[in-house]
Amino acid sequence: MFDDLNEVLFTEEAIRKRVSEMGAQMTVDYAGRSPMLIGVLKGSFIFLADLARSIGLSCEIRFVSASSYGFSSFSSGSVKIGKDIDFEMKDRDIILIEDILDTGVTLAALRDFIAWYGPASLKICTLLDKPSHRKVQIDADYIGFECPDEFIVGYGLDYAERYRNLPYIASLKPEAYS
Ligand code: IMP
Ligand code: MG
């Protein structure tokens, strides 16, 4: 264990099981279609890699970048969306893939941004949900786990760009980011 970590909340095995259940559900929900998975960089990259491989359909994989955090552990409330969208979203079945739904500010901004392009459908998938932290009204269509109101890292989630490579999800000791 690393010194800054508090406790493991979701083990590698629990994540693997849940992610494959989510992929199986999408395989059923999107049968006969070819959904476009849009991962929100950078935190979703590991989740998306595993999720995509558990969906038994031909998927198109894209990324957008969005950030509201900088190097702080508190949301600044302003969202920067990468403007280099060089792919067609009109009439596509889009699933937006995020690591964690916290205040909801990032996903609400992305949802509205993508909706403007006129997709056939738009659903939101998040590995983790912190419902107690919501500042704007938004619900995900696919949720991996509900998580406690703690700052967490691992499996793509970072603190100041570190810990993304942990194969499990752990909480950070409050003194590590205060
Ligand atoms: P929101 O806009 O507040 O919902 O924040 C979403 C983004 O904040 C996520 O994509 C994460 O990058 C980041 N975030 C929120 N909570 C955590 C956390 O506990 N650990 C690491 N990153 C987090
Ligand atoms: Mg993120």
Short mmCIF file of C-alpha atoms and ligand atoms in Angstrom, two decimals:
data_model
loop_
_atom_site.label_atom_id
_atom_site.label_comp_id
_atom_site.label_asym_id
_atom_site.label_seq_id
_atom_site.Cartn_x
_atom_site.Cartn_y
_atom_site.Cartn_z
CA MET A 1 0.00 0.00 0.00
CA PHE A 2 1.11 3.54 -0.70
CA ASP A 3 1.41 5.88 2.27
CA ASP A 4 -1.23 8.35 1.01
CA LEU A 5 -3.93 5.71 0.58
CA ASN A 6 -6.55 5.16 3.23
CA GLU A 7 -8.43 1.99 2.28
CA VAL A 8 -9.28 -0.07 -0.78
CA LEU A 9 -12.94 0.53 -1.64
CA PHE A 10 -13.23 -1.63 -4.77
CA THR A 11 -10.84 -4.49 -5.46
CA GLU A 12 -9.51 -5.43 -8.85
CA GLU A 13 -11.78 -8.48 -8.85
CA ALA A 14 -14.92 -6.53 -7.88
CA ILE A 15 -14.23 -3.99 -10.62
CA ARG A 16 -13.65 -6.69 -13.23
CA LYS A 17 -16.93 -8.39 -12.33
CA ARG A 18 -18.98 -5.19 -12.35
CA VAL A 19 -17.47 -3.87 -15.58
CA SER A 20 -18.23 -7.10 -17.39
CA GLU A 21 -21.82 -6.96 -16.13
CA MET A 22 -22.13 -3.42 -17.49
CA GLY A 23 -20.74 -4.51 -20.86
CA ALA A 24 -23.16 -7.43 -20.99
CA GLN A 25 -26.05 -5.07 -20.27
CA MET A 26 -24.99 -2.73 -23.08
CA THR A 27 -24.66 -5.69 -25.44
CA VAL A 28 -28.35 -6.43 -24.80
CA ASP A 29 -29.50 -2.79 -24.79
CA TYR A 30 -27.76 -1.93 -28.07
CA ALA A 31 -28.30 -5.24 -29.90
CA GLY A 32 -28.29 -4.72 -33.65
CA ARG A 33 -26.72 -1.28 -33.33
CA SER A 34 -23.20 0.05 -33.33
CA PRO A 35 -22.86 2.47 -30.45
CA MET A 36 -20.22 5.15 -30.26
CA LEU A 37 -18.43 5.11 -26.92
CA ILE A 38 -17.03 8.51 -26.07
CA GLY A 39 -14.57 8.41 -23.20
CA VAL A 40 -13.94 11.51 -21.13
CA LEU A 41 -10.18 11.97 -20.86
CA LYS A 42 -8.23 11.27 -18.95
CA GLY A 43 -9.90 9.48 -16.06
CA SER A 44 -12.03 7.07 -18.12
CA PHE A 45 -9.23 5.53 -20.15
CA ILE A 46 -8.80 2.33 -18.13
CA PHE A 47 -12.52 1.84 -17.52
CA LEU A 48 -13.28 2.37 -21.20
CA ALA A 49 -10.57 -0.09 -22.24
CA ASP A 50 -12.08 -2.82 -20.07
CA LEU A 51 -15.72 -1.94 -20.73
CA ALA A 52 -15.29 -1.86 -24.51
CA ARG A 53 -13.80 -5.37 -24.45
CA SER A 54 -16.81 -6.69 -22.61
CA ILE A 55 -19.32 -5.32 -25.13
CA GLY A 56 -20.10 -7.92 -27.79
CA LEU A 57 -20.95 -5.41 -30.52
CA SER A 58 -18.95 -3.44 -33.00
CA CYS A 59 -18.38 -0.14 -31.25
CA GLU A 60 -16.76 3.04 -32.40
CA ILE A 61 -14.44 4.51 -29.79
CA ARG A 62 -13.78 8.21 -29.44
CA PHE A 63 -12.50 10.54 -26.77
CA VAL A 64 -13.25 14.04 -25.63
CA SER A 65 -11.31 15.95 -23.06
CA ALA A 66 -12.93 17.82 -20.25
CA SER A 67 -11.49 19.13 -17.08
CA SER A 68 -12.80 21.06 -14.14
CA TYR A 69 -10.28 20.16 -11.48
CA GLY A 70 -6.74 21.24 -12.29
CA PHE A 71 -4.50 20.11 -9.48
CA SER A 72 -6.99 20.65 -6.68
CA SER A 73 -9.24 18.03 -5.16
CA PHE A 74 -12.20 20.43 -5.26
CA SER A 75 -14.19 21.14 -8.39
CA SER A 76 -13.70 24.64 -9.70
CA GLY A 77 -17.13 24.50 -11.31
CA SER A 78 -15.91 25.59 -14.73
CA VAL A 79 -15.52 23.00 -17.46
CA LYS A 80 -13.08 23.13 -20.34
CA ILE A 81 -14.13 20.91 -23.24
CA GLY A 82 -11.53 19.94 -25.82
CA LYS A 83 -12.69 21.69 -28.98
CA ASP A 84 -11.03 19.31 -31.42
CA ILE A 85 -14.15 17.23 -32.13
CA ASP A 86 -13.27 15.83 -35.55
CA PHE A 87 -15.96 13.16 -35.77
CA GLU A 88 -19.64 13.09 -36.69
CA MET A 89 -22.08 12.62 -33.81
CA LYS A 90 -25.30 13.32 -35.67
CA ASP A 91 -27.73 10.36 -35.71
CA ARG A 92 -25.35 8.15 -33.72
CA ASP A 93 -26.12 6.13 -30.61
CA ILE A 94 -23.71 7.69 -28.18
CA ILE A 95 -22.69 6.44 -24.76
CA LEU A 96 -20.63 8.95 -22.82
CA ILE A 97 -18.16 7.12 -20.57
CA GLU A 98 -16.91 8.81 -17.42
CA ASP A 99 -14.86 7.67 -14.44
CA ILE A 100 -16.85 9.42 -11.71
CA LEU A 101 -19.98 11.53 -11.45
CA ASP A 102 -19.37 13.95 -8.60
CA THR A 103 -20.90 17.45 -8.72
CA GLY A 104 -22.24 16.60 -12.19
CA VAL A 105 -20.85 19.81 -13.66
CA THR A 106 -18.52 18.05 -16.14
CA LEU A 107 -21.05 15.53 -17.45
CA ALA A 108 -23.88 18.06 -17.64
CA ALA A 109 -21.68 20.35 -19.76
CA LEU A 110 -20.60 17.45 -22.00
CA ARG A 111 -24.15 16.14 -22.32
CA ASP A 112 -25.43 19.52 -23.48
CA PHE A 113 -22.45 19.96 -25.80
CA ILE A 114 -22.99 16.57 -27.48
CA ALA A 115 -26.78 16.91 -27.60
CA TRP A 116 -26.30 20.01 -29.74
CA TYR A 117 -24.86 17.80 -32.53
CA GLY A 118 -28.12 15.81 -32.79
CA PRO A 119 -27.23 12.21 -31.87
CA ALA A 120 -29.92 9.53 -32.32
CA SER A 121 -29.56 8.74 -28.60
CA LEU A 122 -27.30 9.80 -25.78
CA LYS A 123 -26.73 7.83 -22.59
CA ILE A 124 -24.36 8.38 -19.74
CA CYS A 125 -22.24 5.67 -18.17
CA THR A 126 -20.12 6.25 -15.10
CA LEU A 127 -18.03 3.77 -13.19
CA LEU A 128 -18.55 5.61 -9.92
CA ASP A 129 -21.31 7.82 -8.61
CA LYS A 130 -21.06 10.17 -5.63
CA PRO A 131 -24.72 11.24 -5.44
CA SER A 132 -24.26 13.18 -2.20
CA HIS A 133 -22.04 15.72 -3.99
CA ARG A 134 -24.35 16.75 -6.82
CA LYS A 135 -24.57 20.47 -7.70
CA VAL A 136 -26.50 20.09 -10.96
CA GLN A 137 -29.31 17.68 -11.79
CA ILE A 138 -27.95 14.77 -13.78
CA ASP A 139 -28.36 11.01 -13.49
CA ALA A 140 -26.33 8.34 -15.21
CA ASP A 141 -28.01 5.54 -17.19
CA TYR A 142 -25.30 3.03 -16.27
CA ILE A 143 -23.57 3.15 -12.89
CA GLY A 144 -20.83 0.80 -11.76
CA PHE A 145 -20.72 1.57 -8.07
CA GLU A 146 -22.02 4.17 -5.69
CA CYS A 147 -19.11 5.51 -3.70
CA PRO A 148 -18.78 7.34 -0.41
CA ASP A 149 -18.06 11.04 -0.13
CA GLU A 150 -14.28 10.66 -0.06
CA PHE A 151 -11.58 11.55 -2.54
CA ILE A 152 -10.69 8.38 -4.41
CA VAL A 153 -7.94 7.31 -6.78
CA GLY A 154 -6.99 4.36 -8.94
CA TYR A 155 -8.26 2.58 -12.07
CA GLY A 156 -7.88 5.81 -14.06
CA LEU A 157 -8.71 8.29 -11.31
CA ASP A 158 -5.91 10.54 -10.20
CA TYR A 159 -4.78 12.96 -7.60
CA ALA A 160 -2.46 15.49 -9.30
CA GLU A 161 -1.95 12.98 -12.14
CA ARG A 162 -0.79 10.19 -9.81
CA TYR A 163 -2.35 6.85 -8.89
CA ARG A 164 -4.20 6.35 -12.20
CA ASN A 165 -2.36 3.06 -12.65
CA LEU A 166 -3.58 1.39 -9.47
CA PRO A 167 -5.57 -1.71 -10.48
CA TYR A 168 -7.99 -1.10 -7.59
CA ILE A 169 -9.88 1.95 -6.30
CA ALA A 170 -8.87 3.40 -2.94
CA SER A 171 -9.64 6.43 -0.85
CA LEU A 172 -6.93 8.99 -0.22
CA LYS A 173 -6.07 10.06 3.30
CA PRO A 174 -7.54 13.54 3.85
CA GLU A 175 -4.13 14.82 4.98
CA ALA A 176 -2.73 13.85 1.57
CA TYR A 177 -4.78 16.55 -0.20
CA SER A 178 -5.59 19.11 2.47
P1 IMP B 1 -17.80 16.70 -11.54
O1 IMP B 1 -17.81 17.68 -12.64
O2 IMP B 1 -17.70 17.37 -10.19
O3 IMP B 1 -18.89 15.67 -11.58
O4 IMP B 1 -16.40 16.00 -11.59
C1 IMP B 1 -16.11 15.00 -12.42
C2 IMP B 1 -14.61 14.89 -12.57
O5 IMP B 1 -13.92 15.26 -11.36
C3 IMP B 1 -14.25 13.47 -12.82
O6 IMP B 1 -14.11 13.26 -14.19
C4 IMP B 1 -12.94 13.30 -12.10
O7 IMP B 1 -11.90 13.57 -12.99
C5 IMP B 1 -12.93 14.33 -11.04
N1 IMP B 1 -13.24 13.76 -9.70
C6 IMP B 1 -14.36 13.90 -8.96
N2 IMP B 1 -14.28 13.24 -7.81
C7 IMP B 1 -13.06 12.65 -7.82
C8 IMP B 1 -12.39 11.78 -6.88
O8 IMP B 1 -12.88 11.41 -5.81
N3 IMP B 1 -11.15 11.37 -7.27
C9 IMP B 1 -10.56 11.72 -8.44
N4 IMP B 1 -11.16 12.52 -9.33
C10 IMP B 1 -12.40 12.98 -9.01
MG MG B 2 -12.15 13.11 -15.13
#
